């Protein structure tokens, strides 16, 4: 049996993870109870969420997967920022790698854990576990089970058939009481799956647990799926 709660609050994956203790206590409780965390970020592009998780929780594995290599991920990120948020472009000027983005993104005052200042240390934590590969191919070869799997801005570009193939693979790599974070843009594109169809498939595959839905409007949806019923907030 799936319990569904809806919230009319817009958030991005990075918003969700930046201050979970105060703003998202259910999420925080789940993650803190499972430390050290094993995290897989699918289609991560720049692994921004992994940067935040590193500074907010004790983590054992922080793995990012994307079809693009690091340089192409950085260029994609910069072009996106230039298009949708040009006022902050100066902040990321001359960024050439994940470490450059991290240095410009993370503010020391936001976290208790100190900022990483050495490139070698950063690469050991984030880049050595970054995999350039198709998501489905990676899941086929993956052997680890994770406390948290993130799929932000990626599943909405799949067809319905591919989603039907990928969701069971994601499920097979979630540990007991694991959690999935999804950010979904309903594009109204006949080649891609829409959110309601996606949610139906999600609930069919994960037929027990809790689904928390956050939305800005009918186009942007953010879902947190918990495989654990006792995280329901009585409020």
Tab-separated table of C-alpha atoms in Angstrom:
chain	number	residue	atom	x	y	z
A	1	UNK	CA	0.000	0.000	0.000
A	2	UNK	CA	1.401	3.401	-1.007
A	3	UNK	CA	0.680	6.528	1.003
A	4	UNK	CA	0.787	9.742	-1.072
A	5	UNK	CA	1.222	13.265	0.280
A	6	UNK	CA	1.173	16.360	-1.937
A	7	UNK	CA	2.800	19.711	-1.228
A	8	UNK	CA	2.519	22.908	-3.275
A	9	UNK	CA	6.127	23.857	-2.674
A	10	UNK	CA	8.619	24.059	-5.507
A	11	UNK	CA	12.097	22.755	-4.947
A	12	UNK	CA	15.080	21.606	-6.920
A	13	UNK	CA	17.163	18.613	-5.915
A	14	UNK	CA	19.856	20.919	-4.602
A	15	UNK	CA	17.257	22.952	-2.665
A	16	UNK	CA	15.970	19.766	-1.114
A	17	UNK	CA	19.387	18.661	0.107
A	18	UNK	CA	20.840	22.004	1.146
A	19	UNK	CA	19.059	22.310	4.490
A	20	UNK	CA	17.234	19.015	5.105
A	21	UNK	CA	17.434	19.129	8.903
A	22	UNK	CA	15.240	22.209	9.286
A	23	UNK	CA	13.155	22.257	6.110
A	24	UNK	CA	12.684	18.543	5.324
A	25	UNK	CA	12.816	16.651	8.644
A	26	UNK	CA	11.388	13.424	7.186
A	27	UNK	CA	14.136	13.284	4.603
A	28	UNK	CA	16.788	14.216	7.165
A	29	UNK	CA	15.630	11.547	9.609
A	30	UNK	CA	15.757	8.913	6.920
A	31	UNK	CA	19.255	9.814	5.744
A	32	UNK	CA	20.825	10.377	9.158
A	33	UNK	CA	19.503	7.007	10.358
A	34	UNK	CA	21.252	5.262	7.473
A	35	UNK	CA	24.719	6.863	7.735
A	36	UNK	CA	27.196	6.261	6.285
A	37	UNK	CA	25.265	6.657	3.046
A	38	UNK	CA	25.716	4.963	-0.287
A	39	UNK	CA	24.388	7.341	-2.969
A	40	UNK	CA	23.918	6.950	-6.721
A	41	UNK	CA	23.087	10.027	-8.826
A	42	UNK	CA	21.766	9.040	-12.280
A	43	UNK	CA	22.100	11.487	-15.151
A	44	UNK	CA	23.703	13.893	-12.726
A	45	UNK	CA	25.521	16.122	-15.237
A	46	UNK	CA	27.407	18.208	-12.622
A	47	UNK	CA	26.996	16.170	-9.387
A	48	UNK	CA	25.742	19.170	-7.386
A	49	UNK	CA	23.557	17.031	-5.121
A	50	UNK	CA	26.574	14.892	-4.211
A	51	UNK	CA	28.507	18.001	-3.156
A	52	UNK	CA	25.706	18.888	-0.737
A	53	UNK	CA	25.298	15.355	0.582
A	54	UNK	CA	29.022	15.173	1.308
A	55	UNK	CA	28.770	18.277	3.472
A	56	UNK	CA	25.505	17.304	5.196
A	57	UNK	CA	25.967	13.591	5.964
A	58	UNK	CA	28.567	10.892	6.418
A	59	UNK	CA	28.840	9.123	3.070
A	60	UNK	CA	30.526	5.885	2.081
A	61	UNK	CA	29.852	6.022	-1.675
A	62	UNK	CA	29.029	9.083	-3.807
A	63	UNK	CA	28.711	7.890	-7.393
A	64	UNK	CA	27.587	10.038	-10.329
A	65	UNK	CA	26.597	8.636	-13.728
A	66	UNK	CA	26.108	10.623	-16.930
A	67	UNK	CA	26.411	9.946	-20.655
A	68	UNK	CA	28.658	13.021	-21.024
A	69	UNK	CA	32.246	13.243	-19.841
A	70	UNK	CA	33.312	15.801	-17.234
A	71	UNK	CA	34.231	18.549	-19.711
A	72	UNK	CA	30.977	18.225	-21.637
A	73	UNK	CA	29.022	18.187	-18.373
A	74	UNK	CA	30.677	21.460	-17.349
A	75	UNK	CA	29.972	23.069	-20.728
A	76	UNK	CA	26.349	21.929	-20.587
A	77	UNK	CA	25.989	23.381	-17.088
A	78	UNK	CA	27.529	26.718	-18.083
A	79	UNK	CA	25.359	27.015	-21.189
A	80	UNK	CA	22.276	26.217	-19.119
A	81	UNK	CA	23.183	28.869	-16.524
A	82	UNK	CA	23.845	31.398	-19.265
A	83	UNK	CA	20.417	30.741	-20.744
A	84	UNK	CA	18.228	30.593	-17.634
A	85	UNK	CA	20.200	32.471	-14.968
A	86	UNK	CA	22.615	34.891	-16.690
A	87	UNK	CA	22.998	37.093	-13.608
A	88	UNK	CA	25.042	34.419	-11.829
A	89	UNK	CA	27.301	33.599	-14.772
A	90	UNK	CA	30.126	35.728	-13.359
A	91	UNK	CA	30.229	33.331	-10.405
A	92	UNK	CA	31.203	30.453	-12.686
A	93	UNK	CA	33.525	32.305	-15.042
A	94	UNK	CA	36.554	30.299	-16.162
A	95	UNK	CA	35.169	27.062	-14.662
A	96	UNK	CA	36.745	24.092	-16.456
A	97	UNK	CA	36.001	21.091	-14.235
A	98	UNK	CA	33.791	19.781	-11.427
A	99	UNK	CA	36.217	21.150	-8.843
A	100	UNK	CA	35.851	24.685	-10.240
A	101	UNK	CA	32.048	24.435	-9.995
A	102	UNK	CA	32.305	23.086	-6.447
A	103	UNK	CA	34.592	25.912	-5.313
A	104	UNK	CA	32.139	28.499	-6.627
A	105	UNK	CA	29.005	26.767	-5.339
A	106	UNK	CA	29.797	25.680	-1.786
A	107	UNK	CA	29.836	28.375	0.891
A	108	UNK	CA	31.834	27.411	3.979
A	109	UNK	CA	29.348	29.037	6.355
A	110	UNK	CA	26.539	26.752	5.159
A	111	UNK	CA	28.052	23.564	6.563
A	112	UNK	CA	29.948	22.213	9.542
A	113	UNK	CA	32.195	20.053	7.375
A	114	UNK	CA	35.041	22.183	5.943
A	115	UNK	CA	35.242	22.997	2.272
A	116	UNK	CA	37.620	20.895	0.187
A	117	UNK	CA	40.478	23.072	-1.041
A	118	UNK	CA	42.784	20.552	-2.712
A	119	UNK	CA	42.005	19.242	-6.196
A	120	UNK	CA	43.466	15.783	-5.479
A	121	UNK	CA	41.227	15.313	-2.437
A	122	UNK	CA	38.168	16.481	-4.372
A	123	UNK	CA	38.882	14.164	-7.304
A	124	UNK	CA	39.315	11.213	-4.961
A	125	UNK	CA	35.850	11.790	-3.482
A	126	UNK	CA	33.845	12.821	-6.547
A	127	UNK	CA	35.678	12.265	-9.822
A	128	UNK	CA	37.152	8.826	-9.233
A	129	UNK	CA	33.594	7.516	-8.801
A	130	UNK	CA	32.095	9.486	-11.703
A	131	UNK	CA	31.078	7.140	-14.525
A	132	UNK	CA	30.503	8.192	-18.137
A	133	UNK	CA	27.895	5.688	-19.284
A	134	UNK	CA	24.305	5.253	-20.412
A	135	UNK	CA	22.054	4.967	-17.337
A	136	UNK	CA	20.440	1.689	-18.344
A	137	UNK	CA	23.781	0.108	-19.233
A	138	UNK	CA	25.226	1.203	-15.910
A	139	UNK	CA	22.329	-0.236	-13.935
A	140	UNK	CA	22.737	-3.520	-15.797
A	141	UNK	CA	26.327	-3.807	-14.602
A	142	UNK	CA	25.867	-2.278	-11.144
A	143	UNK	CA	26.342	-4.610	-8.172
A	144	UNK	CA	25.987	-2.179	-5.245
A	145	UNK	CA	22.769	-1.408	-3.366
A	146	UNK	CA	22.194	2.218	-2.307
A	147	UNK	CA	20.510	4.110	0.511
A	148	UNK	CA	19.608	6.918	-1.890
A	149	UNK	CA	19.204	7.027	-5.665
A	150	UNK	CA	18.743	10.436	-7.311
A	151	UNK	CA	17.213	10.846	-10.772
A	152	UNK	CA	16.918	14.578	-11.371
A	153	UNK	CA	15.892	16.026	-14.762
A	154	UNK	CA	16.520	12.760	-16.563
A	155	UNK	CA	13.571	10.335	-16.501
A	156	UNK	CA	11.229	12.738	-18.285
A	157	UNK	CA	13.289	12.421	-21.487
A	158	UNK	CA	12.695	8.656	-21.584
A	159	UNK	CA	9.967	6.894	-23.504
A	160	UNK	CA	7.339	4.950	-21.574
A	161	UNK	CA	8.950	1.673	-22.649
A	162	UNK	CA	12.368	2.762	-21.389
A	163	UNK	CA	10.912	3.891	-18.061
A	164	UNK	CA	9.255	0.478	-17.724
A	165	UNK	CA	12.675	-1.075	-18.258
A	166	UNK	CA	14.675	1.276	-16.025
A	167	UNK	CA	12.419	1.439	-12.924
A	168	UNK	CA	12.840	-2.267	-12.016
A	169	UNK	CA	16.599	-1.854	-12.384
A	170	UNK	CA	16.548	1.153	-10.038
A	171	UNK	CA	14.439	-0.825	-7.591
A	172	UNK	CA	16.932	-3.703	-7.637
A	173	UNK	CA	19.687	-1.334	-6.467
A	174	UNK	CA	17.778	0.270	-3.569
A	175	UNK	CA	18.597	-1.096	-0.132
A	176	UNK	CA	15.828	-2.017	2.272
A	177	UNK	CA	14.315	1.243	3.570
A	178	UNK	CA	16.036	3.073	0.712
A	179	UNK	CA	14.875	6.298	-0.849
A	180	UNK	CA	14.506	7.724	-4.365
A	181	UNK	CA	14.537	11.428	-5.285
A	182	UNK	CA	13.059	12.375	-8.657
A	183	UNK	CA	12.746	15.742	-10.397
A	184	UNK	CA	10.477	15.550	-13.422
A	185	UNK	CA	9.605	18.112	-16.094
A	186	UNK	CA	6.324	17.373	-17.871
A	187	UNK	CA	7.336	18.433	-21.362
A	188	UNK	CA	4.138	17.572	-23.255
A	189	UNK	CA	6.323	15.789	-25.792
A	190	UNK	CA	4.785	12.781	-27.528
A	191	UNK	CA	8.198	11.067	-27.629
A	192	UNK	CA	8.650	11.318	-23.845
A	193	UNK	CA	6.632	10.004	-20.941
A	194	UNK	CA	4.323	12.444	-19.084
A	195	UNK	CA	4.327	12.751	-15.306
A	196	UNK	CA	0.993	11.040	-14.598
A	197	UNK	CA	1.986	8.039	-16.727
A	198	UNK	CA	5.377	7.996	-15.018
A	199	UNK	CA	3.815	8.142	-11.554
A	200	UNK	CA	1.492	5.269	-12.434
A	201	UNK	CA	4.466	3.123	-13.436
A	202	UNK	CA	6.372	4.200	-10.324
A	203	UNK	CA	3.516	3.151	-8.039
A	204	UNK	CA	3.132	-0.138	-9.866
A	205	UNK	CA	6.812	-0.942	-9.414
A	206	UNK	CA	7.053	0.342	-5.827
A	207	UNK	CA	3.742	-0.903	-4.471
A	208	UNK	CA	4.436	-0.103	-0.832
A	209	UNK	CA	5.965	2.844	0.978
A	210	UNK	CA	5.416	6.601	0.935
A	211	UNK	CA	5.387	9.040	-1.958
A	212	UNK	CA	5.844	12.740	-1.168
A	213	UNK	CA	5.064	15.010	-4.120
A	214	UNK	CA	6.184	18.634	-4.413
A	215	UNK	CA	5.195	20.809	-7.355
A	216	UNK	CA	5.646	24.329	-8.653
A	217	UNK	CA	2.965	23.952	-11.292
A	218	UNK	CA	1.621	21.342	-13.688
A	219	UNK	CA	4.973	21.165	-15.512
A	220	UNK	CA	7.515	20.740	-12.724
A	221	UNK	CA	7.128	17.839	-10.318
A	222	UNK	CA	9.460	16.652	-7.613
A	223	UNK	CA	8.866	13.311	-5.928
A	224	UNK	CA	10.425	11.660	-2.904
A	225	UNK	CA	9.648	7.966	-2.685
A	226	UNK	CA	10.366	6.255	0.624
A	227	UNK	CA	10.250	2.482	1.025
A	228	UNK	CA	9.492	2.885	4.698
A	229	UNK	CA	6.076	3.515	6.204
A	230	UNK	CA	7.125	4.790	9.627
A	231	UNK	CA	8.572	7.980	8.108
A	232	UNK	CA	5.043	9.342	7.635
A	233	UNK	CA	4.718	12.594	9.565
A	234	UNK	CA	1.501	12.532	11.589
A	235	UNK	CA	1.041	16.207	10.808
